[in-house]
CSV table of C-alpha atoms and ligand atoms in Angstrom, one decimal:
chain,number,residue,atom,x,y,z
K,1472,MET,CA,68.8,35.9,65.6
K,1473,ILE,CA,72.0,37.4,64.2
K,1474,MET,CA,71.3,40.0,61.5
K,1475,LYS,CA,73.5,39.8,58.4
K,1476,THR,CA,75.2,43.0,57.8
K,1477,GLU,CA,74.9,44.5,54.3
K,1478,SER,CA,78.6,45.1,53.8
K,1479,VAL,CA,81.3,43.4,55.8
K,1480,PRO,CA,83.8,46.0,57.1
K,1481,LYS,CA,87.3,45.5,55.9
K,1482,VAL,CA,89.6,44.0,58.5
K,1483,SER,CA,92.0,46.9,58.1
K,1484,SER,CA,89.4,49.3,59.3
K,1485,LYS,CA,89.6,47.6,62.7
K,1486,ILE,CA,93.2,48.6,63.1
K,1487,ALA,CA,93.8,51.6,65.4
K,1488,ARG,CA,94.7,54.6,63.4
K,1489,ARG,CA,97.9,55.4,65.2
K,1490,VAL,CA,99.2,51.9,64.4
K,1491,ALA,CA,97.9,51.8,60.8
K,1492,GLU,CA,99.6,55.1,60.2
K,1493,LEU,CA,102.9,54.0,61.6
K,1494,PRO,CA,105.5,53.5,58.9
K,1495,PRO,CA,107.3,50.2,58.8
K,1496,SER,CA,110.9,50.3,60.0
K,1497,GLY,CA,113.3,51.4,57.3
K,1498,ILE,CA,115.7,48.7,58.4
K,1499,ARG,CA,113.1,45.9,58.1
K,1500,LYS,CA,112.0,47.1,54.6
K,1501,PHE,CA,115.6,47.1,53.4
K,1502,PHE,CA,116.3,43.7,55.0
K,1503,ASP,CA,113.4,42.0,53.2
K,1504,LEU,CA,115.3,43.0,50.1
K,1505,VAL,CA,118.5,41.6,51.5
K,1506,LEU,CA,116.9,38.3,52.3
K,1507,ALA,CA,115.7,38.0,48.8
K,1508,THR,CA,119.3,38.3,47.5
K,1509,GLU,CA,121.7,35.4,47.7
K,1510,GLY,CA,125.3,35.6,48.8
K,1511,VAL,CA,125.1,39.0,50.4
K,1512,VAL,CA,127.9,40.5,52.6
K,1513,SER,CA,125.9,42.3,55.2
K,1514,LEU,CA,127.0,45.1,57.5
K,1515,GLY,CA,123.4,45.8,58.2
K,1516,VAL,CA,122.3,44.3,61.5
K,1517,GLY,CA,122.9,46.0,64.8
K,1518,GLU,CA,124.0,43.1,66.9
K,1519,PRO,CA,127.3,41.6,68.0
K,1520,ASP,CA,128.8,38.9,65.8
K,1521,PHE,CA,130.3,37.3,69.0
K,1522,THR,CA,128.6,34.4,70.8
K,1523,THR,CA,127.6,35.1,74.5
K,1524,PRO,CA,130.6,34.4,76.8
K,1525,ARG,CA,131.0,30.7,77.7
K,1526,ALA,CA,130.4,31.2,81.4
K,1527,VAL,CA,127.0,32.8,80.8
K,1528,ARG,CA,125.9,30.0,78.5
K,1529,ASP,CA,127.2,27.4,81.0
K,1530,GLU,CA,125.2,29.1,83.8
K,1531,ALA,CA,122.0,29.0,81.7
K,1532,ILE,CA,122.5,25.3,81.0
K,1533,SER,CA,122.9,24.5,84.7
K,1534,ILE,CA,119.9,26.6,85.7
K,1535,LEU,CA,117.9,24.6,83.2
K,1536,GLU,CA,119.2,21.4,84.6
K,1537,LEU,CA,118.3,22.5,88.1
K,1538,GLY,CA,114.8,23.1,86.8
K,1539,LYS,CA,114.6,26.8,87.8
K,1540,THR,CA,112.0,27.5,85.2
K,1541,SER,CA,109.3,29.5,86.9
K,1542,TYR,CA,108.4,33.2,87.0
K,1543,THR,CA,110.5,35.6,89.0
K,1544,SER,CA,109.4,38.7,90.9
K,1545,ASN,CA,107.8,41.3,88.6
K,1546,PHE,CA,110.9,43.5,89.3
K,1547,GLY,CA,113.2,40.7,88.3
K,1548,LEU,CA,115.3,38.4,90.4
K,1549,ARG,CA,116.4,40.2,93.5
K,1550,GLU,CA,119.9,38.6,93.3
K,1551,LEU,CA,120.3,40.1,89.8
K,1552,ARG,CA,119.1,43.5,90.9
K,1553,VAL,CA,121.6,43.5,93.8
K,1554,GLU,CA,124.4,42.4,91.5
K,1555,LEU,CA,123.4,45.0,88.9
K,1556,ALA,CA,123.3,47.8,91.4
K,1557,GLN,CA,126.8,47.0,92.5
K,1558,TRP,CA,128.0,46.7,88.9
K,1559,LEU,CA,126.5,50.1,88.0
K,1560,GLU,CA,128.2,51.7,91.0
K,1561,ARG,CA,131.6,50.0,90.2
K,1562,GLN,CA,131.4,50.9,86.5
K,1563,TYR,CA,129.8,54.4,86.5
K,1564,GLY,CA,129.4,55.5,90.1
K,1565,LEU,CA,125.7,55.2,89.9
K,1566,ARG,CA,123.6,54.5,93.0
K,1567,TYR,CA,120.3,52.8,92.6
K,1568,ASP,CA,118.4,50.9,95.2
K,1569,PRO,CA,117.9,47.3,94.0
K,1570,ASP,CA,114.6,47.1,95.8
K,1571,THR,CA,112.9,50.2,94.5
K,1572,GLU,CA,114.8,51.8,91.7
K,1573,ILE,CA,115.7,49.0,89.2
K,1574,LEU,CA,113.3,47.1,86.9
K,1575,ILE,CA,114.5,44.2,84.9
K,1576,THR,CA,112.9,44.3,81.5
K,1577,VAL,CA,112.6,42.3,78.2
K,1578,GLY,CA,115.6,44.0,76.6
K,1579,GLY,CA,116.3,47.7,76.4
K,1580,SER,CA,113.3,47.7,74.0
K,1581,GLU,CA,110.7,47.0,76.7
K,1582,ALA,CA,112.4,49.5,79.0
K,1583,LEU,CA,111.9,52.3,76.4
K,1584,ASP,CA,108.3,51.2,75.9
K,1585,VAL,CA,107.2,51.1,79.5
K,1586,ALA,CA,109.0,54.3,80.3
K,1587,LEU,CA,107.3,56.2,77.6
K,1588,ARG,CA,103.9,54.6,78.3
K,1589,ALA,CA,104.1,55.5,82.0
K,1590,LEU,CA,105.2,59.1,81.3
K,1591,LEU,CA,103.0,60.4,78.4
K,1592,GLU,CA,99.6,61.9,78.4
K,1593,PRO,CA,97.9,62.2,75.0
K,1594,GLY,CA,99.6,65.0,73.1
K,1595,ASP,CA,102.7,65.3,75.3
K,1596,GLU,CA,105.8,66.0,73.2
K,1597,VAL,CA,109.1,64.2,73.4
K,1598,LEU,CA,112.3,65.7,72.0
K,1599,VAL,CA,114.2,63.0,70.0
K,1600,LEU,CA,117.7,63.8,68.8
K,1601,GLU,CA,118.2,62.3,65.4
K,1602,PRO,CA,119.6,60.4,63.5
K,1603,CYS,CA,118.7,57.9,66.1
K,1604,PHE,CA,117.6,54.3,66.9
K,1605,VAL,CA,114.6,53.5,64.8
K,1606,SER,CA,112.2,52.7,67.7
K,1607,TYR,CA,112.1,56.1,69.6
K,1608,ALA,CA,109.6,58.0,67.5
K,1609,PRO,CA,107.2,55.0,66.9
K,1610,LEU,CA,107.2,54.2,70.7
K,1611,VAL,CA,106.4,57.8,71.5
K,1612,VAL,CA,103.5,57.7,69.1
K,1613,LEU,CA,102.3,54.3,70.4
K,1614,ALA,CA,102.4,55.8,73.9
K,1615,GLY,CA,100.0,58.6,72.7
K,1616,GLY,CA,102.7,61.3,72.5
K,1617,THR,CA,104.2,63.4,69.7
K,1618,PRO,CA,107.9,63.0,68.8
K,1619,ARG,CA,109.7,66.2,67.9
K,1620,TYR,CA,112.9,65.5,66.0
K,1621,VAL,CA,115.9,67.7,66.7
K,1622,PRO,CA,118.7,67.1,64.2
K,1623,THR,CA,122.4,66.6,64.8
K,1624,TYR,CA,124.9,67.1,62.0
K,1625,GLN,CA,128.2,65.5,60.9
K,1626,GLU,CA,129.7,69.0,60.5
K,1627,GLU,CA,129.1,69.4,64.3
K,1628,GLY,CA,130.5,65.9,65.1
K,1629,PHE,CA,126.8,64.8,65.6
K,1630,ARG,CA,127.0,66.6,69.0
K,1631,VAL,CA,123.9,68.0,70.7
K,1632,ASN,CA,123.2,71.6,69.8
K,1633,PHE,CA,121.4,73.1,72.7
K,1634,ASP,CA,120.1,76.1,70.7
K,1635,ARG,CA,118.2,73.7,68.4
K,1636,LEU,CA,116.9,71.8,71.4
K,1637,ARG,CA,115.6,75.0,73.0
K,1638,GLU,CA,113.8,76.0,69.7
K,1639,ALA,CA,111.9,72.7,69.8
K,1640,VAL,CA,110.6,73.1,73.3
K,1641,THR,CA,106.8,73.9,73.7
K,1642,PRO,CA,104.6,73.9,76.8
K,1643,ARG,CA,103.7,70.3,76.0
K,1644,THR,CA,107.3,69.0,76.1
K,1645,LYS,CA,107.6,66.4,78.7
K,1646,ALA,CA,110.8,64.5,78.0
K,1647,VAL,CA,114.0,64.3,75.9
K,1648,VAL,CA,115.5,61.0,74.6
K,1649,VAL,CA,119.2,60.8,74.3
K,1650,ASN,CA,121.3,57.9,73.3
K,1651,TYR,CA,125.1,57.8,73.8
K,1652,PRO,CA,127.2,56.2,72.5
K,1653,ASN,CA,124.9,56.7,69.6
K,1654,ASN,CA,123.3,54.3,67.1
K,1655,PRO,CA,123.8,55.2,64.3
K,1656,THR,CA,126.4,58.0,64.5
K,1657,GLY,CA,128.8,56.6,67.1
K,1658,ALA,CA,129.0,60.0,68.8
K,1659,THR,CA,128.9,60.1,72.6
K,1660,LEU,CA,128.2,62.7,75.2
K,1661,ARG,CA,131.0,63.9,77.5
K,1662,GLU,CA,130.6,65.2,81.0
K,1663,ASP,CA,130.3,68.9,79.9
K,1664,ASP,CA,127.6,67.9,77.4
K,1665,LEU,CA,125.7,66.0,80.1
K,1666,ARG,CA,125.9,69.0,82.5
K,1667,LYS,CA,124.4,71.2,79.8
K,1668,LEU,CA,121.8,68.6,79.1
K,1669,LEU,CA,120.8,68.5,82.8
K,1670,ALA,CA,120.7,72.3,83.0
K,1671,PHE,CA,118.4,72.4,80.0
K,1672,ALA,CA,116.1,69.7,81.3
K,1673,THR,CA,116.0,71.4,84.7
K,1674,GLU,CA,115.1,74.7,83.1
K,1675,TYR,CA,112.1,73.2,81.3
K,1676,ASP,CA,111.3,70.6,83.9
K,1677,LEU,CA,111.8,67.6,81.5
K,1678,ILE,CA,112.5,64.0,82.1
K,1679,ILE,CA,115.6,62.6,80.4
K,1680,LEU,CA,115.4,59.1,78.9
K,1681,SER,CA,119.0,58.2,78.7
K,1682,ASP,CA,119.7,55.2,76.5
K,1683,GLU,CA,123.2,54.1,77.4
K,1684,ILE,CA,123.0,50.5,76.0
K,1685,TYR,CA,126.4,50.9,74.3
K,1686,ALA,CA,128.1,52.4,77.3
K,1687,GLU,CA,130.6,49.4,77.6
K,1688,LEU,CA,131.5,49.9,74.0
K,1689,THR,CA,133.2,53.3,74.5
K,1690,TYR,CA,136.6,53.6,72.8
K,1691,GLU,CA,137.6,57.2,73.6
K,1692,GLY,CA,137.9,58.0,77.3
K,1693,ARG,CA,135.4,56.5,79.8
K,1694,HIS,CA,131.6,56.6,79.6
K,1695,CYS,CA,130.1,59.1,82.0
K,1696,SER,CA,126.6,58.1,83.0
K,1697,LEU,CA,124.1,60.9,83.4
K,1698,GLY,CA,122.5,59.6,86.6
K,1699,ALA,CA,125.8,59.9,88.3
K,1700,LEU,CA,125.8,63.7,88.1
K,1701,PRO,CA,124.7,65.5,91.2
K,1702,ASP,CA,120.9,66.4,91.0
K,1703,ALA,CA,120.5,64.3,87.8
K,1704,LYS,CA,118.9,61.2,89.3
K,1705,GLU,CA,115.4,62.7,90.0
K,1706,ARG,CA,114.8,63.5,86.3
K,1707,THR,CA,116.8,60.7,84.7
K,1708,LEU,CA,115.6,57.3,83.5
K,1709,LEU,CA,118.5,55.0,82.6
K,1710,VAL,CA,117.7,52.5,79.8
K,1711,SER,CA,120.2,49.8,79.2
K,1712,GLY,CA,120.6,46.1,78.8
K,1713,PHE,CA,122.8,43.0,78.2
K,1714,SER,CA,122.4,42.7,74.4
K,1715,LYS,CA,125.4,44.7,73.2
K,1716,ALA,CA,128.1,44.7,75.9
K,1717,PHE,CA,127.7,41.0,76.7
K,1718,ALA,CA,126.7,39.8,73.2
K,1719,MET,CA,123.3,38.6,74.6
K,1720,THR,CA,120.7,39.9,72.0
K,1721,GLY,CA,118.8,36.6,72.0
K,1722,TRP,CA,118.5,36.5,75.7
K,1723,TRP,CA,116.1,39.5,75.8
K,1724,LEU,CA,117.3,41.2,78.9
K,1725,GLY,CA,117.5,44.9,79.8
K,1726,TYR,CA,116.8,47.2,82.6
K,1727,LEU,CA,115.4,50.6,83.6
K,1728,CYS,CA,116.7,52.6,86.6
K,1729,GLY,CA,115.2,55.7,88.0
K,1730,PRO,CA,113.4,57.4,90.9
K,1731,SER,CA,111.3,54.8,92.8
K,1732,GLU,CA,107.9,56.6,92.1
K,1733,MET,CA,108.6,56.3,88.4
K,1734,ILE,CA,109.9,52.8,88.5
K,1735,SER,CA,106.7,51.7,90.4
K,1736,ALA,CA,104.6,53.3,87.7
K,1737,MET,CA,106.5,51.5,85.0
K,1738,LEU,CA,106.3,48.2,87.0
K,1739,LYS,CA,102.5,48.4,86.8
K,1740,ILE,CA,102.6,48.3,83.0
K,1741,HIS,CA,105.4,45.6,83.0
K,1742,GLN,CA,103.5,43.4,85.5
K,1743,TYR,CA,100.3,43.4,83.4
K,1744,ALA,CA,101.9,43.3,80.0
K,1745,ILE,CA,104.9,41.0,80.6
K,1746,MET,CA,104.9,39.7,84.2
K,1747,CYS,CA,108.7,39.2,84.3
K,1748,ALA,CA,111.7,39.1,82.0
K,1749,PRO,CA,112.9,35.6,81.0
K,1750,THR,CA,114.0,33.6,84.0
K,1751,ILE,CA,116.9,31.7,82.6
K,1752,SER,CA,118.3,34.9,81.1
K,1753,GLN,CA,118.1,36.6,84.5
K,1754,TYR,CA,120.1,33.9,86.3
K,1755,ALA,CA,122.7,33.9,83.5
K,1756,ALA,CA,123.0,37.6,83.6
K,1757,ILE,CA,124.2,37.5,87.2
K,1758,VAL,CA,127.3,35.6,85.9
K,1759,ALA,CA,127.7,38.1,83.1
K,1760,LEU,CA,128.0,40.9,85.6
K,1761,ARG,CA,130.2,38.9,88.0
K,1762,GLY,CA,132.7,37.3,85.9
K,1763,CYS,CA,132.9,38.5,82.3
K,1764,GLU,CA,135.0,41.6,82.4
K,1765,ALA,CA,137.8,40.0,80.3
K,1766,ASP,CA,135.3,38.8,77.7
K,1767,VAL,CA,133.8,42.3,77.4
K,1768,ALA,CA,137.2,43.9,77.2
K,1769,ALA,CA,138.3,41.5,74.5
K,1770,MET,CA,135.2,42.2,72.4
K,1771,ARG,CA,135.7,45.9,72.8
K,1772,GLU,CA,139.3,45.7,71.6
K,1773,GLU,CA,138.2,43.7,68.6
K,1774,TYR,CA,135.5,46.3,67.7
K,1775,ARG,CA,138.1,49.1,68.1
K,1776,ARG,CA,140.4,47.4,65.6
K,1777,ARG,CA,137.6,47.0,63.2
K,1778,ARG,CA,136.4,50.6,63.7
K,1779,ASP,CA,139.9,51.9,62.9
K,1780,PHE,CA,140.0,49.7,59.8
K,1781,ILE,CA,136.6,50.7,58.4
K,1782,VAL,CA,136.9,54.4,59.1
K,1783,LYS,CA,140.3,54.6,57.4
K,1784,ALA,CA,139.1,52.5,54.4
K,1785,PHE,CA,135.8,54.5,54.0
K,1786,ASN,CA,137.7,57.8,54.0
K,1787,GLU,CA,140.2,56.5,51.5
K,1788,ILE,CA,137.5,55.5,49.0
K,1789,GLY,CA,135.9,58.9,49.4
K,1790,LEU,CA,133.1,58.4,51.9
K,1791,ARG,CA,133.5,61.1,54.6
K,1792,THR,CA,133.3,59.2,57.9
K,1793,LEU,CA,134.0,60.4,61.5
K,1794,LEU,CA,135.7,58.2,64.0
K,1795,PRO,CA,133.0,56.8,66.2
K,1796,GLU,CA,133.6,57.2,69.9
K,1797,GLY,CA,131.5,54.2,70.8
K,1798,ALA,CA,128.9,51.6,69.7
K,1799,PHE,CA,129.7,49.6,66.5
K,1800,TYR,CA,128.5,51.6,63.6
K,1801,VAL,CA,130.0,54.1,61.2
K,1802,PHE,CA,127.7,56.7,59.7
K,1803,ALA,CA,129.2,57.6,56.3
K,1804,ASN,CA,128.5,60.6,54.1
K,1805,ILE,CA,127.6,59.6,50.6
K,1806,ARG,CA,126.5,63.0,49.3
K,1807,ASP,CA,129.3,63.3,46.8
K,1808,THR,CA,127.9,60.4,44.9
K,1809,GLY,CA,124.8,62.3,43.9
K,1810,LEU,CA,122.6,59.4,45.0
K,1811,ASN,CA,120.2,59.5,47.9
K,1812,SER,CA,120.6,57.1,50.8
K,1813,GLU,CA,118.0,54.6,49.6
K,1814,GLU,CA,119.3,54.7,46.0
K,1815,PHE,CA,122.9,54.2,47.1
K,1816,CYS,CA,122.0,51.1,49.3
K,1817,THR,CA,119.7,49.5,46.8
K,1818,GLN,CA,122.1,49.9,43.9
K,1819,LEU,CA,125.0,48.7,46.0
K,1820,LEU,CA,123.1,45.7,47.0
K,1821,GLN,CA,122.0,44.9,43.5
K,1822,SER,CA,125.4,45.5,41.9
K,1823,GLN,CA,127.8,44.3,44.6
K,1824,LYS,CA,125.7,42.3,47.0
K,1825,VAL,CA,126.9,44.4,49.9
K,1826,ALA,CA,124.2,45.4,52.4
K,1827,ILE,CA,124.3,48.6,54.5
K,1828,VAL,CA,121.4,50.6,55.8
K,1829,PRO,CA,120.1,53.9,54.3
K,1830,GLY,CA,120.6,56.8,56.8
K,1831,THR,CA,117.0,57.8,56.4
K,1832,ALA,CA,115.9,54.8,58.4
K,1833,PHE,CA,117.3,56.8,61.4
K,1834,GLY,CA,115.5,60.1,60.9
K,1835,PRO,CA,115.2,62.8,58.2
K,1836,SER,CA,118.7,64.1,58.7
K,1837,GLY,CA,120.1,60.7,57.9
K,1838,GLU,CA,119.5,61.6,54.2
K,1839,GLY,CA,122.9,61.6,52.5
K,1840,PHE,CA,124.3,59.0,54.8
K,1841,VAL,CA,124.6,55.2,55.2
K,1842,ARG,CA,125.1,53.1,58.3
K,1843,ALA,CA,127.5,50.2,58.3
K,1844,SER,CA,127.9,48.0,61.3
K,1845,TYR,CA,131.4,46.8,62.2
K,1846,ALA,CA,130.1,44.0,64.4
K,1847,ALA,CA,131.5,41.8,61.6
K,1848,SER,CA,134.8,40.0,61.1
K,1849,LEU,CA,137.7,42.0,59.5
K,1850,GLU,CA,137.5,39.7,56.6
K,1851,ARG,CA,133.9,40.5,56.0
K,1852,LEU,CA,134.6,44.3,56.4
K,1853,GLU,CA,137.4,44.0,53.8
K,1854,LYS,CA,135.0,42.3,51.4
K,1855,ALA,CA,132.3,44.9,51.9
K,1856,VAL,CA,134.8,47.8,51.5
K,1857,GLU,CA,136.0,46.2,48.2
K,1858,GLY,CA,132.5,46.0,46.9
K,1859,ILE,CA,131.7,49.6,47.9
K,1860,ALA,CA,135.0,50.8,46.3
K,1861,ARG,CA,134.0,49.0,43.0
K,1862,PHE,CA,130.5,50.6,43.2
K,1863,LEU,CA,131.9,54.1,43.7
K,1864,LYS,CA,134.3,53.7,40.7
K,1865,LYS,CA,131.4,52.9,38.4
E,1994,LIG,N1,118.7,51.2,72.2
E,1994,LIG,C1,119.5,51.3,71.1
E,1994,LIG,C2,120.2,52.5,70.8
E,1994,LIG,C3,119.7,50.1,70.3
E,1994,LIG,O1,120.5,50.2,69.3
E,1994,LIG,C4,119.0,48.9,70.6
E,1994,LIG,C5,119.1,47.7,69.8
E,1994,LIG,N2,119.5,47.9,68.5
E,1994,LIG,C6,118.2,48.9,71.7
E,1994,LIG,C7,118.0,50.1,72.5
E,1994,LIG,C8,117.3,47.7,72.1
E,1994,LIG,O2,118.1,46.7,72.6
E,1994,LIG,P1,117.6,45.3,73.1
E,1994,LIG,O3,118.1,44.3,72.2
E,1994,LIG,O4,118.1,45.2,74.5
E,1994,LIG,O5,116.1,45.4,73.2
């Protein structure tokens, strides 16, 4: 006989504490507000406004028609891994073995998740340079670790300050997460920064999680990939994907490259949690790597035009904004307005129906800043700038 319990426990008490205590994403919270407002000009979302190149879409259609609809290897299609290894070598001089050092994942997002889950013991610390992509700290927490934020500042061009990184190291520090070109600041790391980063990681025996998902969207000079530096490979995990460069966000395809022992540990999580990345997307991505250089270059040039427009326009209306070296965001200083980031964005939305994201969504040093994405048509950018200018005049 089942005994009736006196008091039924609340469902919320069943939720794991580390999840219950996780704050909701600052971006999501703000976008719920945007969705509730009609006729908004949004520079909020971090995704290309272009459609995936025609050849990639055509390939997906024919793969469907051929009925290639089953699971692939847990690692991902071998043909894709071979193509990717060649592409990474052509683009960045990286050398990864397609059989043991590359895992195809469900977006860069899953790559980050499995990497952190495979690395961290409870209580391990991870240095996270911020302002940064919203997922890093929550994923560290979900993997049982503790994130340690290390700020970067506009006055320093949002570059990495190694003294501050050193100060944040403890005996529990296991890894450091870097993202370049950076979301949200647009700053990138040059070869000499990478050498310093590698020396720092070697000194403290840290793994570097290098999120280079915006590498193809580099406007100043060429992207230098960390794993291509001598002696870097053994402590570098490259996280990247197809979402940004190839305008393929909805295809959910990314990858993780690193030493084979680490990749096989990450494969274990991936094979139990996911099995394999989407099959149609994997076939289509081969075509993206093989034949879409011109499409990627055209999108990059368009982003560059928009970047030049918005940086000039923002500075002219009084928002101090650095020229981003890559990605498709500007991180503008709003301190002179006397408003905090959240107030600025909420009032701007309410009075001008323009949506941009409060800098605080990207970490504590995002206070006093707002992020605007220029993955939007020039026309939309002009409209948004007009709205912001009117708002500032008031
Ligand atoms: N890293 C960074 C820095 C990002 O901005 C994003 C997406 N906004 C991702 C990873 C995740 O990308 P994906 O869509 O491939 O999961």
